[in-house]
mmCIF file of C-alpha atoms and ligand atoms in Angstrom:
data_model
loop_
_atom_site.group_PDB
_atom_site.id
_atom_site.type_symbol
_atom_site.label_atom_id
_atom_site.label_comp_id
_atom_site.label_asym_id
_atom_site.label_seq_id
_atom_site.Cartn_x
_atom_site.Cartn_y
_atom_site.Cartn_z
ATOM 1 C CA MET I 1 0.260 -0.063 0.283
ATOM 2 C CA ILE I 2 1.298 3.320 -1.059
ATOM 3 C CA GLN I 3 0.974 6.009 1.686
ATOM 4 C CA VAL I 4 0.886 9.603 0.610
ATOM 5 C CA LEU I 5 0.610 12.707 3.046
ATOM 6 C CA PHE I 6 -0.421 16.048 1.752
ATOM 7 C CA VAL I 7 1.110 18.627 3.901
ATOM 8 C CA CYS I 8 0.553 23.027 4.265
ATOM 9 C CA LEU I 9 0.600 25.132 7.243
ATOM 10 C CA GLY I 10 -2.640 24.981 9.175
ATOM 11 C CA ASN I 11 -4.337 21.643 7.717
ATOM 12 C CA ILE I 12 -7.533 23.626 6.781
ATOM 13 C CA CYS I 13 -7.467 25.034 3.524
ATOM 14 C CA ARG I 14 -5.157 23.581 0.788
ATOM 15 C CA SER I 15 -4.025 19.898 2.016
ATOM 16 C CA PRO I 16 -7.397 18.819 3.589
ATOM 17 C CA MET I 17 -8.538 19.598 -0.286
ATOM 18 C CA ALA I 18 -5.814 17.937 -1.908
ATOM 19 C CA GLU I 19 -6.397 14.966 0.874
ATOM 20 C CA GLY I 20 -10.439 14.885 -0.151
ATOM 21 C CA ILE I 21 -9.473 15.271 -4.225
ATOM 22 C CA PHE I 22 -7.238 12.693 -4.362
ATOM 23 C CA ALA I 23 -9.384 10.236 -2.255
ATOM 24 C CA ARG I 24 -12.152 10.729 -4.757
ATOM 25 C CA MET I 25 -9.718 9.940 -7.410
ATOM 26 C CA ILE I 26 -8.589 6.791 -5.765
ATOM 27 C CA GLU I 27 -11.887 5.846 -5.075
ATOM 28 C CA ASP I 28 -13.285 6.329 -9.104
ATOM 29 C CA ALA I 29 -10.086 4.488 -10.374
ATOM 30 C CA LYS I 30 -11.136 1.741 -7.634
ATOM 31 C CA TRP I 31 -7.463 1.770 -6.551
ATOM 32 C CA ASN I 32 -8.292 1.595 -2.383
ATOM 33 C CA GLN I 33 -6.163 -1.150 -2.193
ATOM 34 C CA LYS I 34 -3.145 0.315 -3.737
ATOM 35 C CA VAL I 35 -3.149 3.455 -2.496
ATOM 36 C CA ALA I 36 -4.357 5.522 0.868
ATOM 37 C CA CYS I 37 -3.896 9.282 1.928
ATOM 38 C CA ASP I 38 -4.029 11.559 4.787
ATOM 39 C CA SER I 39 -2.912 15.499 5.484
ATOM 40 C CA ALA I 40 -1.287 17.530 8.224
ATOM 41 C CA GLY I 41 -0.043 21.145 9.000
ATOM 42 C CA THR I 42 3.307 22.357 9.728
ATOM 43 C CA ASN I 43 1.550 24.363 12.655
ATOM 44 C CA SER I 44 -0.555 23.574 15.375
ATOM 45 C CA TYR I 45 -2.824 26.913 15.583
ATOM 46 C CA HIS I 46 -6.163 24.848 14.026
ATOM 47 C CA ILE I 47 -5.581 21.311 15.686
ATOM 48 C CA GLY I 48 -8.603 19.143 16.022
ATOM 49 C CA GLU I 49 -10.694 21.686 13.320
ATOM 50 C CA LEU I 50 -12.376 20.882 10.281
ATOM 51 C CA PRO I 51 -11.080 22.485 7.484
ATOM 52 C CA ASP I 52 -12.186 26.360 6.429
ATOM 53 C CA GLU I 53 -15.716 26.732 5.942
ATOM 54 C CA ARG I 54 -14.842 28.442 2.422
ATOM 55 C CA MET I 55 -12.649 25.081 1.724
ATOM 56 C CA ARG I 56 -15.625 22.863 2.462
ATOM 57 C CA LYS I 57 -18.179 24.998 0.542
ATOM 58 C CA THR I 58 -15.985 24.937 -2.683
ATOM 59 C CA ALA I 59 -15.340 21.231 -1.923
ATOM 60 C CA LEU I 60 -19.251 20.695 -2.005
ATOM 61 C CA LYS I 61 -19.763 22.061 -5.384
ATOM 62 C CA HIS I 62 -17.689 19.422 -6.498
ATOM 63 C CA ALA I 63 -19.423 16.825 -4.535
ATOM 64 C CA ILE I 64 -16.246 16.372 -2.013
ATOM 65 C CA GLN I 65 -17.220 16.441 1.331
ATOM 66 C CA LEU I 66 -14.240 17.163 3.614
ATOM 67 C CA THR I 67 -14.143 15.721 7.228
ATOM 68 C CA HIS I 68 -11.063 15.717 8.154
ATOM 69 C CA ARG I 69 -9.528 17.264 11.484
ATOM 70 C CA ALA I 70 -6.520 19.684 11.511
ATOM 71 C CA ARG I 71 -2.961 17.775 13.085
ATOM 72 C CA SER I 72 0.327 18.642 12.899
ATOM 73 C CA PHE I 73 3.230 16.800 10.669
ATOM 74 C CA LYS I 74 5.375 14.625 12.944
ATOM 75 C CA GLU I 75 8.550 13.185 12.251
ATOM 76 C CA LYS I 76 7.499 9.826 12.236
ATOM 77 C CA ASP I 77 5.433 10.872 9.383
ATOM 78 C CA TRP I 78 8.284 10.762 7.404
ATOM 79 C CA GLU I 79 8.733 7.122 8.153
ATOM 80 C CA ALA I 80 4.950 6.342 7.929
ATOM 81 C CA PHE I 81 4.844 7.462 4.526
ATOM 82 C CA ASP I 82 5.690 7.404 0.845
ATOM 83 C CA TYR I 83 5.093 10.050 -0.539
ATOM 84 C CA ILE I 84 5.082 13.420 1.025
ATOM 85 C CA LEU I 85 3.444 16.631 -1.127
ATOM 86 C CA VAL I 86 3.761 19.813 0.270
ATOM 87 C CA MET I 87 2.216 23.098 -1.290
ATOM 88 C CA ASP I 88 5.155 25.757 -0.600
ATOM 89 C CA ASN I 89 8.376 26.259 -0.131
ATOM 90 C CA GLN I 90 7.925 27.418 3.029
ATOM 91 C CA ASN I 91 5.952 23.970 3.832
ATOM 92 C CA TYR I 92 9.078 22.131 2.396
ATOM 93 C CA ARG I 93 11.567 23.886 4.714
ATOM 94 C CA GLU I 94 9.585 22.755 7.638
ATOM 95 C CA VAL I 95 8.782 19.273 6.870
ATOM 96 C CA VAL I 96 12.758 18.683 6.307
ATOM 97 C CA LYS I 97 14.219 20.163 9.299
ATOM 98 C CA LYS I 98 11.772 17.010 10.940
ATOM 99 C CA LYS I 99 13.570 14.642 9.033
ATOM 100 C CA THR I 100 14.635 11.412 10.791
ATOM 101 C CA ALA I 101 17.501 8.973 10.104
ATOM 102 C CA GLY I 102 14.762 6.570 9.157
ATOM 103 C CA ALA I 103 12.813 8.463 6.991
ATOM 104 C CA ARG I 104 11.351 6.424 3.804
ATOM 105 C CA ALA I 105 9.137 9.187 2.318
ATOM 106 C CA SER I 106 10.083 11.046 -0.796
ATOM 107 C CA ILE I 107 9.300 14.798 -0.757
ATOM 108 C CA TYR I 108 8.101 16.888 -3.548
ATOM 109 C CA LEU I 109 6.168 20.225 -4.155
ATOM 110 C CA MET I 110 2.513 19.430 -4.860
ATOM 111 C CA ARG I 111 2.969 21.494 -8.000
ATOM 112 C CA GLU I 112 6.256 19.518 -9.612
ATOM 113 C CA PHE I 113 2.966 17.685 -10.954
ATOM 114 C CA ASP I 114 1.268 20.310 -12.372
ATOM 115 C CA LEU I 115 1.807 20.487 -16.038
ATOM 116 C CA ALA I 116 0.165 24.112 -16.037
ATOM 117 C CA GLU I 117 2.968 25.830 -14.077
ATOM 118 C CA LYS I 118 5.337 23.158 -12.907
ATOM 119 C CA GLY I 119 6.764 23.870 -9.753
ATOM 120 C CA ALA I 120 5.174 26.696 -8.617
ATOM 121 C CA GLU I 121 3.919 27.330 -4.927
ATOM 122 C CA VAL I 122 -0.014 26.629 -4.224
ATOM 123 C CA PRO I 123 -0.979 29.978 -2.746
ATOM 124 C CA ASP I 124 -2.542 30.007 0.759
ATOM 125 C CA PRO I 125 -6.201 30.887 -0.222
ATOM 126 C CA TRP I 126 -6.723 31.838 3.672
ATOM 127 C CA TYR I 127 -6.896 35.743 3.699
ATOM 128 C CA GLY I 128 -8.129 36.141 0.177
ATOM 129 C CA ASP I 129 -11.891 35.979 -1.012
ATOM 130 C CA LEU I 130 -13.543 32.976 -2.436
ATOM 131 C CA ASP I 131 -12.241 32.993 -5.569
ATOM 132 C CA GLY I 132 -9.259 31.847 -4.123
ATOM 133 C CA PHE I 133 -10.802 28.411 -2.661
ATOM 134 C CA GLU I 134 -11.879 27.743 -6.307
ATOM 135 C CA SER I 135 -8.671 28.470 -8.033
ATOM 136 C CA CYS I 136 -6.605 26.308 -5.209
ATOM 137 C CA TYR I 137 -9.147 23.446 -6.128
ATOM 138 C CA THR I 138 -8.447 23.876 -9.700
ATOM 139 C CA ILE I 139 -4.999 23.654 -9.178
ATOM 140 C CA LEU I 140 -4.930 20.787 -6.896
ATOM 141 C CA HIS I 141 -7.832 18.674 -9.086
ATOM 142 C CA ARG I 142 -4.672 19.161 -12.397
ATOM 143 C CA SER I 143 -1.869 18.493 -10.037
ATOM 144 C CA CYS I 144 -3.525 14.909 -7.942
ATOM 145 C CA ASN I 145 -4.403 13.849 -11.146
ATOM 146 C CA GLN I 146 -1.120 13.986 -12.851
ATOM 147 C CA PHE I 147 0.674 12.834 -9.469
ATOM 148 C CA LEU I 148 -2.082 9.930 -9.960
ATOM 149 C CA GLN I 149 -0.856 8.947 -13.333
ATOM 150 C CA TYR I 150 2.644 9.211 -11.992
ATOM 151 C CA LEU I 151 1.988 6.502 -9.332
ATOM 152 C CA LYS I 152 0.187 4.361 -12.033
ATOM 153 C CA SER I 153 2.810 4.459 -14.422
ATOM 154 C CA LYS I 154 5.665 4.250 -11.863
ATOM 155 C CA HIS I 155 3.993 0.716 -9.895
ATOM 156 C CA GLN I 156 2.698 -0.296 -13.049
ATOM 157 C CA TRP I 157 -0.993 -0.245 -12.176
ATOM 158 C CA ASP I 158 -3.982 -0.371 -14.482
HETATM 159 P P1 LIG A 17 -3.456 26.199 4.838
HETATM 160 O O1 LIG A 17 -3.953 27.884 5.295
HETATM 161 O O2 LIG A 17 -2.272 26.139 5.010
HETATM 162 O O3 LIG A 17 -3.542 26.044 3.673
HETATM 163 O O4 LIG A 17 -4.119 25.415 5.768
HETATM 164 C C1 LIG A 17 -3.910 28.592 6.386
HETATM 165 C C2 LIG A 17 -4.921 28.079 7.277
HETATM 166 C C3 LIG A 17 -4.449 29.357 8.438
HETATM 167 C C4 LIG A 17 -3.687 30.011 8.299
HETATM 168 C C5 LIG A 17 -2.450 29.722 7.859
HETATM 169 C C6 LIG A 17 -2.957 29.211 6.796
HETATM 170 N N1 LIG A 17 -3.515 30.625 9.673
HETATM 171 O O5 LIG A 17 -2.229 31.283 10.026
HETATM 172 O O6 LIG A 17 -3.960 30.658 10.740
#
């Protein structure tokens, strides 16, 4: 089973949305026995909270219900996951600081898998308006789709 962890700052906007999108894609492809996902944040301000209401509303527009409860990224996540996908460069630095000797995960920027703007950051929609949440969804959907194609070819799933 391939384990994938999405990471952002607060774990209430970008990473739970990525988790919700990716979980739906896994389900649609009937790959639940091959791959699983979770999400976490590098700060601890919102631990235990549901995703931001604006993100939940945006997800629902696309028929995705977000039920994740925010949690902090932990050192042992490096050992429990195969892939860590971070939303921006700050997340990347914070996650790398917690890397352990027994780490097995590979870390990538989420948008390494965005063919439209490879290697860009996923903008944080927290301070902006609703449009920012919708464009966050679009970016994450495109990137998750491409990441799943990558896993499919790498692990020869069909
Ligand atoms: P996220 O967005 O990292 O996509 O979950 C944020 C949510 C909350 C805060 C910052 C970013 N905050 O500062 O509380």
